Short mmCIF file of C-alpha atoms in Angstrom, two decimals:
data_model
loop_
_atom_site.label_atom_id
_atom_site.label_comp_id
_atom_site.label_asym_id
_atom_site.label_seq_id
_atom_site.Cartn_x
_atom_site.Cartn_y
_atom_site.Cartn_z
CA MET A 2 -51.08 -0.11 -39.03
CA ALA A 3 -51.88 0.46 -42.55
CA GLY A 4 -55.41 0.62 -43.66
CA VAL A 5 -57.05 -2.29 -45.47
CA ASP A 6 -58.87 -1.73 -48.73
CA ILE A 7 -62.06 -3.60 -49.05
CA ILE A 8 -63.42 -4.05 -52.52
CA LEU A 9 -67.12 -4.84 -52.76
CA ASP A 10 -68.34 -7.17 -55.51
CA THR A 11 -70.62 -5.09 -57.72
CA LEU A 12 -71.70 -5.01 -61.28
CA PHE A 13 -68.99 -2.34 -61.99
CA ASN A 14 -66.20 -4.67 -61.21
CA ASN A 15 -67.89 -8.07 -61.81
CA PRO A 16 -70.23 -8.15 -64.84
CA ASN A 17 -71.05 -11.80 -64.09
CA LEU A 18 -72.75 -10.98 -60.85
CA PRO A 19 -76.32 -12.22 -61.05
CA LEU A 20 -79.11 -9.66 -61.27
CA ASP A 21 -82.12 -9.72 -59.10
CA PRO A 22 -85.11 -10.17 -61.32
CA VAL A 23 -87.37 -7.12 -61.80
CA LEU A 24 -90.89 -8.32 -60.80
CA GLY A 25 -94.09 -6.53 -62.18
CA PHE A 26 -94.74 -4.59 -65.27
CA PHE A 27 -96.41 -1.35 -66.56
CA ASP A 28 -97.96 -0.51 -69.84
CA ASP A 29 -99.54 2.89 -70.60
CA PHE A 30 -100.13 2.08 -74.34
CA ASN A 31 -98.74 5.43 -75.30
CA ARG A 32 -97.37 4.52 -78.62
CA ALA A 33 -98.39 4.40 -82.31
CA ASP A 34 -101.63 2.49 -83.19
CA GLY A 35 -100.82 -1.06 -84.17
CA PRO A 36 -100.02 -4.54 -82.77
CA ILE A 37 -99.97 -4.48 -78.97
CA GLY A 38 -96.29 -5.67 -78.95
CA VAL A 39 -94.43 -5.11 -75.51
CA THR A 40 -95.14 -3.24 -72.43
CA SER A 41 -93.99 0.45 -72.25
CA ASN A 42 -91.93 -0.27 -69.19
CA GLU A 43 -89.61 -3.38 -69.04
CA ALA A 44 -90.46 -4.22 -72.65
CA ARG A 45 -92.26 -7.36 -71.70
CA ALA A 46 -94.15 -9.26 -74.41
CA TRP A 47 -97.89 -9.44 -74.54
CA THR A 48 -98.40 -13.18 -75.26
CA LYS A 49 -101.55 -14.26 -77.12
CA GLN A 50 -103.53 -17.43 -76.50
CA ILE A 51 -106.17 -18.21 -79.09
CA ILE A 52 -109.29 -19.45 -77.46
CA ALA A 53 -111.52 -19.51 -80.54
CA ALA A 54 -110.14 -19.26 -84.01
CA GLY A 55 -110.75 -15.90 -85.87
CA ASP A 56 -109.10 -12.84 -87.25
CA GLY A 57 -109.26 -10.96 -83.94
CA SER A 58 -106.18 -9.52 -82.05
CA ALA A 59 -105.30 -7.12 -79.40
CA VAL A 60 -103.98 -3.68 -80.56
CA VAL A 61 -103.06 -0.29 -79.41
CA SER A 62 -105.63 2.19 -80.39
CA SER A 63 -105.63 5.90 -79.35
CA ASN A 64 -103.18 5.05 -76.59
CA GLN A 65 -105.38 2.39 -75.10
CA ALA A 66 -105.50 -1.52 -75.37
CA ALA A 67 -108.28 -2.51 -77.65
CA ALA A 68 -109.41 -5.33 -80.03
CA THR A 69 -109.63 -5.56 -83.67
CA GLY A 70 -111.21 -8.13 -86.05
CA THR A 71 -114.51 -9.64 -86.47
CA SER A 72 -114.27 -13.05 -85.13
CA GLY A 73 -112.45 -15.15 -82.54
CA ALA A 74 -111.80 -15.11 -78.95
CA PHE A 75 -108.38 -14.57 -77.39
CA ALA A 76 -106.37 -13.77 -74.05
CA TYR A 77 -103.28 -11.61 -73.67
CA THR A 78 -101.12 -11.77 -70.76
CA VAL A 79 -97.71 -10.54 -69.48
CA ASP A 80 -95.39 -12.58 -67.23
CA ALA A 81 -94.88 -10.48 -64.15
CA GLY A 82 -92.45 -13.05 -62.38
CA THR A 83 -94.82 -13.32 -59.44
CA GLY A 84 -98.48 -14.09 -58.61
CA ASN A 85 -98.34 -11.86 -55.45
CA GLY A 86 -99.04 -8.16 -56.02
CA THR A 87 -101.67 -5.71 -57.18
CA LEU A 88 -102.98 -5.75 -60.71
CA SER A 89 -104.44 -2.31 -61.59
CA VAL A 90 -106.02 -0.97 -64.72
CA THR A 91 -108.11 1.86 -65.81
CA VAL A 92 -111.18 0.35 -67.58
CA THR A 93 -111.83 3.27 -70.05
CA THR A 94 -114.82 1.46 -71.49
CA VAL A 95 -116.65 -1.62 -70.40
CA ALA A 96 -117.83 -3.57 -73.51
CA THR A 97 -121.32 -2.69 -74.52
CA ASP A 98 -122.08 -5.79 -76.38
CA GLY A 99 -120.85 -8.61 -73.98
CA ASN A 100 -118.51 -8.85 -71.05
CA THR A 101 -115.07 -7.37 -70.17
CA ARG A 102 -112.56 -9.68 -68.33
CA LEU A 103 -109.34 -9.45 -66.59
CA LEU A 104 -107.17 -12.50 -66.03
CA PHE A 105 -104.69 -12.94 -63.33
CA ARG A 106 -102.60 -15.77 -61.91
CA CYS A 107 -103.11 -17.20 -65.32
CA GLN A 108 -101.56 -20.38 -66.59
CA ASP A 109 -103.81 -20.46 -69.64
CA TYR A 110 -107.42 -19.64 -70.27
CA ASP A 111 -108.44 -22.93 -68.63
CA ASN A 112 -106.45 -22.30 -65.38
CA THR A 113 -106.80 -18.80 -64.25
CA LEU A 114 -108.46 -16.29 -61.94
CA MET A 115 -110.88 -13.99 -63.79
CA LEU A 116 -112.78 -10.76 -63.13
CA THR A 117 -115.80 -10.47 -65.40
CA MET A 118 -117.87 -7.29 -65.89
CA LEU A 119 -121.18 -8.32 -67.29
CA THR A 120 -123.02 -5.50 -69.23
CA ALA A 121 -126.35 -7.03 -69.74
CA THR A 122 -126.93 -7.99 -66.09
CA GLY A 123 -125.04 -5.22 -64.38
CA ARG A 124 -122.85 -7.66 -62.37
CA MET A 125 -119.25 -8.15 -61.48
CA GLN A 126 -118.00 -11.67 -60.93
CA LEU A 127 -114.85 -13.14 -59.63
CA PHE A 128 -114.08 -16.68 -60.87
CA ARG A 129 -111.65 -19.46 -60.35
CA LYS A 130 -111.06 -21.60 -63.31
CA VAL A 131 -109.09 -24.83 -62.96
CA ALA A 132 -108.91 -27.47 -65.67
CA GLY A 133 -111.70 -25.65 -67.56
CA VAL A 134 -113.99 -25.81 -64.73
CA SER A 135 -115.32 -22.33 -63.41
CA THR A 136 -116.28 -21.65 -59.86
CA THR A 137 -117.91 -18.29 -58.84
CA LEU A 138 -116.11 -16.85 -55.82
CA ALA A 139 -117.99 -13.52 -55.73
CA ASP A 140 -120.84 -11.85 -57.49
CA ILE A 141 -121.90 -8.31 -56.92
CA ALA A 142 -123.94 -5.60 -58.49
CA MET A 143 -121.91 -3.27 -60.62
CA THR A 144 -123.23 -1.19 -63.54
CA THR A 145 -121.23 0.02 -66.48
CA SER A 146 -121.32 3.62 -65.35
CA GLN A 147 -119.77 2.71 -62.12
CA ILE A 148 -116.68 1.09 -63.80
CA ASN A 149 -116.13 3.18 -66.86
CA GLY A 150 -113.06 5.38 -66.40
CA LYS A 151 -112.30 4.08 -62.95
CA LEU A 152 -109.18 2.35 -61.47
CA LEU A 153 -109.76 -1.23 -60.94
CA GLU A 154 -107.40 -3.12 -58.60
CA VAL A 155 -107.10 -6.87 -57.84
CA VAL A 156 -104.97 -7.40 -54.70
CA MET A 157 -103.32 -10.84 -54.36
CA SER A 158 -101.40 -11.98 -51.45
CA GLY A 159 -101.01 -15.72 -50.82
CA SER A 160 -104.42 -17.12 -50.81
CA SER A 161 -106.15 -13.83 -50.27
CA VAL A 162 -107.68 -12.17 -53.37
CA SER A 163 -109.75 -8.89 -53.11
CA VAL A 164 -110.97 -6.26 -55.59
CA LYS A 165 -110.99 -2.45 -55.33
CA LEU A 166 -112.61 0.23 -57.38
CA ASP A 167 -111.15 3.68 -57.02
CA ALA A 168 -109.33 2.49 -53.80
CA VAL A 169 -112.69 1.25 -52.26
CA THR A 170 -113.01 -2.46 -51.65
CA VAL A 171 -115.98 -3.80 -53.55
CA ILE A 172 -115.04 -7.62 -53.28
CA ALA A 173 -113.77 -8.34 -49.79
CA PRO A 174 -110.85 -10.92 -49.57
CA VAL A 175 -111.72 -14.45 -50.56
CA THR A 176 -109.62 -17.44 -50.09
CA VAL A 177 -108.13 -19.10 -53.13
CA THR A 178 -105.62 -21.70 -52.58
CA GLU A 179 -105.16 -22.82 -56.31
CA LEU A 180 -103.13 -21.02 -58.98
CA GLN A 181 -100.83 -19.17 -56.48
CA THR A 182 -97.71 -19.99 -58.52
CA ASN A 183 -98.98 -18.75 -61.83
CA THR A 184 -97.28 -15.47 -62.74
CA LYS A 185 -99.12 -14.14 -65.90
CA HIS A 186 -101.72 -11.45 -65.86
CA GLY A 187 -103.76 -9.80 -68.62
CA PHE A 188 -107.07 -9.55 -70.35
CA PHE A 189 -109.58 -11.41 -72.56
CA PHE A 190 -111.30 -10.21 -75.76
CA ASN A 191 -114.07 -11.64 -77.78
CA ALA A 192 -113.98 -10.13 -81.24
CA THR A 193 -117.73 -10.41 -81.67
CA GLN A 194 -119.05 -9.83 -78.01
CA SER A 195 -116.52 -7.63 -76.11
CA LYS A 196 -114.29 -5.89 -78.72
CA THR A 197 -115.63 -2.52 -77.51
CA ALA A 198 -113.79 -2.83 -74.14
CA ARG A 199 -110.79 -0.50 -73.66
CA PHE A 200 -108.03 -0.67 -70.99
CA ASP A 201 -105.35 1.95 -70.04
CA ASN A 202 -102.43 2.07 -67.64
CA PHE A 203 -102.17 -1.74 -67.10
CA ARG A 204 -99.78 -2.41 -64.09
CA PHE A 205 -98.71 -5.21 -61.89
CA ALA A 206 -96.87 -3.90 -58.80
CA VAL A 207 -95.32 -5.93 -56.15
#
C-alpha cells in the first residue's frame, strides 16, 4: 500500500496562519541618548500619560531610563499583553528628592497597582489605585542604600501580588482582586521631585 503524505499547516505553506501573540517585553536601554522610544526587544512603544502638565519626559540617558525637564509629572508604560507574570527592573538610583514609583497592571494613573520607594521616610509601599482612590496594601522599612543597584521584582499571578529584592521576598503575597485584566506596566516620573531616579533592564516575563 502506498504511503500517504501528510502536509502540516505551517507558516511556511500558509502565510495566513494566525500567530500566537508574544507576551511580555524587555528593554535594556542600550541605545543612543534621546527619547525613550520603543523597547530593545519586541520594539514595543513606551506610551506617555501626562499627569501634570510640564516639559518633562522620559529619555534614555547613559543606557538607562531617566527623566528630563523641569516641570510636570508623567507615567510611561508598555503593553505586555498580559497582567500575569513578573515585572523586574534594576533600580540603579532611587530618587534623592522625592519618590520612585513602578506601575503595573495599569489602565491609567488613576487605575493601577503601584510600588513606591520613599526617600525621605525610608519606606517601600505597595498601593492599589482604583478610580483615583489609593489604598495601601503593604508598607515596609526600606532605605535607599538597600535598593540602589538591586533587582526589584513584582510577581503577579491572578489575585496574588508579591515583591522581591535580589530574589528575596520583601513583601509577602497580598490579595488584589481588582485590575487583573490590565496589561500595561512601567514607571512614574515627577520632573521636580523624582527626576533623579534611574531604571535599567526593564522586563515583564510570563
